mmCIF file with all atom_site columns, C-alpha atoms in Angstrom:
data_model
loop_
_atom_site.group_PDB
_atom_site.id
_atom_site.type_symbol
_atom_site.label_atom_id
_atom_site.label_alt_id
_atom_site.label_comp_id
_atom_site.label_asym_id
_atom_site.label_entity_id
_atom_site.label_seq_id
_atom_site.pdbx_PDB_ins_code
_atom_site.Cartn_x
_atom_site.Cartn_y
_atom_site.Cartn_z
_atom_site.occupancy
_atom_site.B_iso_or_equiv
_atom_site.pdbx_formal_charge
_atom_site.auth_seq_id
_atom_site.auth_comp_id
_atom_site.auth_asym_id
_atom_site.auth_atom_id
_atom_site.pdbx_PDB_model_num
ATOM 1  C CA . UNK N 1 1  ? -148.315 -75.148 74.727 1.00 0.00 ? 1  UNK N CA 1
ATOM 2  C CA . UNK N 1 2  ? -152.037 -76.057 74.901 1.00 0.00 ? 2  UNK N CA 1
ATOM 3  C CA . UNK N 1 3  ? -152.896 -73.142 72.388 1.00 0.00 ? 3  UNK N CA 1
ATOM 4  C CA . UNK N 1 4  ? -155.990 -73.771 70.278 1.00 0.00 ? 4  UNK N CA 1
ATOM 5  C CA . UNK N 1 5  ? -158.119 -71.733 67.594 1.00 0.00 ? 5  UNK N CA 1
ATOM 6  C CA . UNK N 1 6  ? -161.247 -71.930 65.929 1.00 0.00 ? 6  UNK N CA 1
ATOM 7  C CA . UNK N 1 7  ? -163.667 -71.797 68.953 1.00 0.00 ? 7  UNK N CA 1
ATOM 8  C CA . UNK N 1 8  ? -165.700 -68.625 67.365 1.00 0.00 ? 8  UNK N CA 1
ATOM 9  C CA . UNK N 1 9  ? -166.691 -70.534 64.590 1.00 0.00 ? 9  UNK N CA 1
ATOM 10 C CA . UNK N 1 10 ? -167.734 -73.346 66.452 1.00 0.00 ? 10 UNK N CA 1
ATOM 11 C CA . UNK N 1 11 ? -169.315 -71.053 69.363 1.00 0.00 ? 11 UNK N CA 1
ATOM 12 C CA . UNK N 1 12 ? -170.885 -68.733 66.923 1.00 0.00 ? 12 UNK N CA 1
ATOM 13 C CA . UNK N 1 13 ? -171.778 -71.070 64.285 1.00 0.00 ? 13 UNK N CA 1
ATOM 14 C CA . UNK N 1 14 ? -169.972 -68.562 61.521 1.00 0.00 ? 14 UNK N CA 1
ATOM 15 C CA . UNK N 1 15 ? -167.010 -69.009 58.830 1.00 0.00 ? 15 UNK N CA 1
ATOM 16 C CA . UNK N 1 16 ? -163.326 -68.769 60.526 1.00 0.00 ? 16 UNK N CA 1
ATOM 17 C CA . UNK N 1 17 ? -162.038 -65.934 62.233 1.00 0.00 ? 17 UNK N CA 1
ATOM 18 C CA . UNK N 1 18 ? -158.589 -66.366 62.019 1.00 0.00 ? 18 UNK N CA 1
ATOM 19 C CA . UNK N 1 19 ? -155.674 -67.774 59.902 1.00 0.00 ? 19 UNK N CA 1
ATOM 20 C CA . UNK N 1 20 ? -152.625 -69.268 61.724 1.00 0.00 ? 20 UNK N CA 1
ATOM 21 C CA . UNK N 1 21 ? -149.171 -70.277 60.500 1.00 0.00 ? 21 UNK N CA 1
ATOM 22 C CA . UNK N 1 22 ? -146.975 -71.725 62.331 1.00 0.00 ? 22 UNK N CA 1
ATOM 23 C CA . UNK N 1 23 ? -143.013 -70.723 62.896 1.00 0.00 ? 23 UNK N CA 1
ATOM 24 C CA . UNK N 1 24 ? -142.304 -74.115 64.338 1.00 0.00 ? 24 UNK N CA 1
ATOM 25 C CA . UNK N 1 25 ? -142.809 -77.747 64.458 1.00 0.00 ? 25 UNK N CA 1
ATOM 26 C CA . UNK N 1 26 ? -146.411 -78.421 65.992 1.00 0.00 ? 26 UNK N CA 1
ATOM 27 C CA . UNK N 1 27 ? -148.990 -81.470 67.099 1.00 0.00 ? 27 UNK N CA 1
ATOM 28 C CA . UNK N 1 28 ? -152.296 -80.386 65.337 1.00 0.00 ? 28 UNK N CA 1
ATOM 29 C CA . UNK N 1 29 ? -155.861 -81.995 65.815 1.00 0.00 ? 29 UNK N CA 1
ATOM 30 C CA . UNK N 1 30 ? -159.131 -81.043 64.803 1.00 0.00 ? 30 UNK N CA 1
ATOM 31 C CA . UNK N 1 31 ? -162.455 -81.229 65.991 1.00 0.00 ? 31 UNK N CA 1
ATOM 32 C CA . UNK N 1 32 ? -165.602 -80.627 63.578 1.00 0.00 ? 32 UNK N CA 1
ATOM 33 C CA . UNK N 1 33 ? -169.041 -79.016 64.969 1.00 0.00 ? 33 UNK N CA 1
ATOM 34 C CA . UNK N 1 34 ? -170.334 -82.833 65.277 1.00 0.00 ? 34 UNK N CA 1
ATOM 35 C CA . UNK N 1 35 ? -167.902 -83.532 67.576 1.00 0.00 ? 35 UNK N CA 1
ATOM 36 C CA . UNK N 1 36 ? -167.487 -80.252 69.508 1.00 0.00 ? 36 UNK N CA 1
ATOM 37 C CA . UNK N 1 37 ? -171.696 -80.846 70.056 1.00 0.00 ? 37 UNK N CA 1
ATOM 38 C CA . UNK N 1 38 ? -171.008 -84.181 71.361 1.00 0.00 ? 38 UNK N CA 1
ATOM 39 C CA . UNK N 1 39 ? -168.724 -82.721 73.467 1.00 0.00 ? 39 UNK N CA 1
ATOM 40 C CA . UNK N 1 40 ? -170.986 -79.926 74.993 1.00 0.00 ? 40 UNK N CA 1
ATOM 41 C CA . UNK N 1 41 ? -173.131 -82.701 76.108 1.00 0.00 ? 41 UNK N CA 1
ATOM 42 C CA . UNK N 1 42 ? -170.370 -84.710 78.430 1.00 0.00 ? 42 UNK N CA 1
ATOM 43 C CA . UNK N 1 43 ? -169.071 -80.929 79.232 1.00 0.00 ? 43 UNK N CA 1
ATOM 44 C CA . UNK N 1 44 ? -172.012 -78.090 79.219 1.00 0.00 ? 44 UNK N CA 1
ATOM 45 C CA . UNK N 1 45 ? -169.660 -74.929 80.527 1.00 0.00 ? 45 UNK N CA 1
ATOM 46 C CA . UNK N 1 46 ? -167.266 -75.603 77.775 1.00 0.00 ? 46 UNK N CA 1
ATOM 47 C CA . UNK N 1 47 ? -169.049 -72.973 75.983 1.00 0.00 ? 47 UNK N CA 1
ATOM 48 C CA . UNK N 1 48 ? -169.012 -70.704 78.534 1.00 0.00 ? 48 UNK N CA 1
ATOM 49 C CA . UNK N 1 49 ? -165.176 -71.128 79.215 1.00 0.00 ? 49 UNK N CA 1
ATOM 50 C CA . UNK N 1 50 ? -164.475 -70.257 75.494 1.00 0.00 ? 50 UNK N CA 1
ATOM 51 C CA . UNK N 1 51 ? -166.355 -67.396 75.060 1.00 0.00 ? 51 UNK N CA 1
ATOM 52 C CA . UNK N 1 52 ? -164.784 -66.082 78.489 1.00 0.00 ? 52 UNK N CA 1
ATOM 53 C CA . UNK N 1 53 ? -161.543 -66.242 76.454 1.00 0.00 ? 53 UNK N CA 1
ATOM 54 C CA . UNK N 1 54 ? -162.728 -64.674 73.754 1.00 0.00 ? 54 UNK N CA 1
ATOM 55 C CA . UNK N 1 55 ? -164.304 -61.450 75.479 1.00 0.00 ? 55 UNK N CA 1
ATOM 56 C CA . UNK N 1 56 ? -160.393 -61.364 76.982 1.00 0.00 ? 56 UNK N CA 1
ATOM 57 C CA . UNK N 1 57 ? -158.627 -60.829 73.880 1.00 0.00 ? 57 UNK N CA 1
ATOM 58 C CA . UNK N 1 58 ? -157.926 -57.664 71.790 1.00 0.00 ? 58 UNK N CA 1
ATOM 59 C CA . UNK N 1 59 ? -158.457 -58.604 68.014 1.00 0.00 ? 59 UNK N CA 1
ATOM 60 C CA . UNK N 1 60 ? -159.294 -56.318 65.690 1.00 0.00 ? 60 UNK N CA 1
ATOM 61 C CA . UNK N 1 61 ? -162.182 -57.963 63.623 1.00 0.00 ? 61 UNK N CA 1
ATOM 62 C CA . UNK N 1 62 ? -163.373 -58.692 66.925 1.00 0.00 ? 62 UNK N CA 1
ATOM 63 C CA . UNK N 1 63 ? -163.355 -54.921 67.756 1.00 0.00 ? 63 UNK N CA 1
ATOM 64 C CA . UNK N 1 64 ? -164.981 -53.599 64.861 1.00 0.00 ? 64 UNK N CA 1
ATOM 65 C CA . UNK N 1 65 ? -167.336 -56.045 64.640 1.00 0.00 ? 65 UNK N CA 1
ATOM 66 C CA . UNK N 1 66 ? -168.412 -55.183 68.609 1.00 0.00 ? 66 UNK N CA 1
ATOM 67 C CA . UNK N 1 67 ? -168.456 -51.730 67.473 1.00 0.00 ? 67 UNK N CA 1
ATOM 68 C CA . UNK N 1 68 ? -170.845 -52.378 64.516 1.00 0.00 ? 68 UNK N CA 1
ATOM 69 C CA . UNK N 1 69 ? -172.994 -54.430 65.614 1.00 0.00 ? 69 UNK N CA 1
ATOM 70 C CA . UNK N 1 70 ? -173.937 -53.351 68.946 1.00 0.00 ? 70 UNK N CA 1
#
């Protein structure tokens, strides 16, 4: 409940990261870069919080690229 995906693109202004399918019914909504800048305006640390979560997780295009390009 309260997943969501899609926040490197829009943090990192880059293609998708990630592909999801869902097992199960689920309530989807969508938010383009427009709309995620308008909301960085009203919220500023929303960034901030996002790419907190992302440093958190262990994915492996994440990995290599960290490895690569550092």
């Amino acid at each position: 409940m309260g997943q969501h995906f899609g926040e490197v693109s829009m943090i990192f202004q880059c293609k998708k990261s990630a592909t999801v399918l869902a097992d199960n019914y689920i309530t989807c909504a969508s938010l383009n870069r427009l709309k995620y800048n308008e909301l960085l305006t009203i919220y500023p640390k929303l960034n901030d919080l996002f790419k907190n979560e992302i440093i958190q997780y262990s994915d492996p295009l994440k990995c290599f690229m960290e490895m690569h390009l550092n």
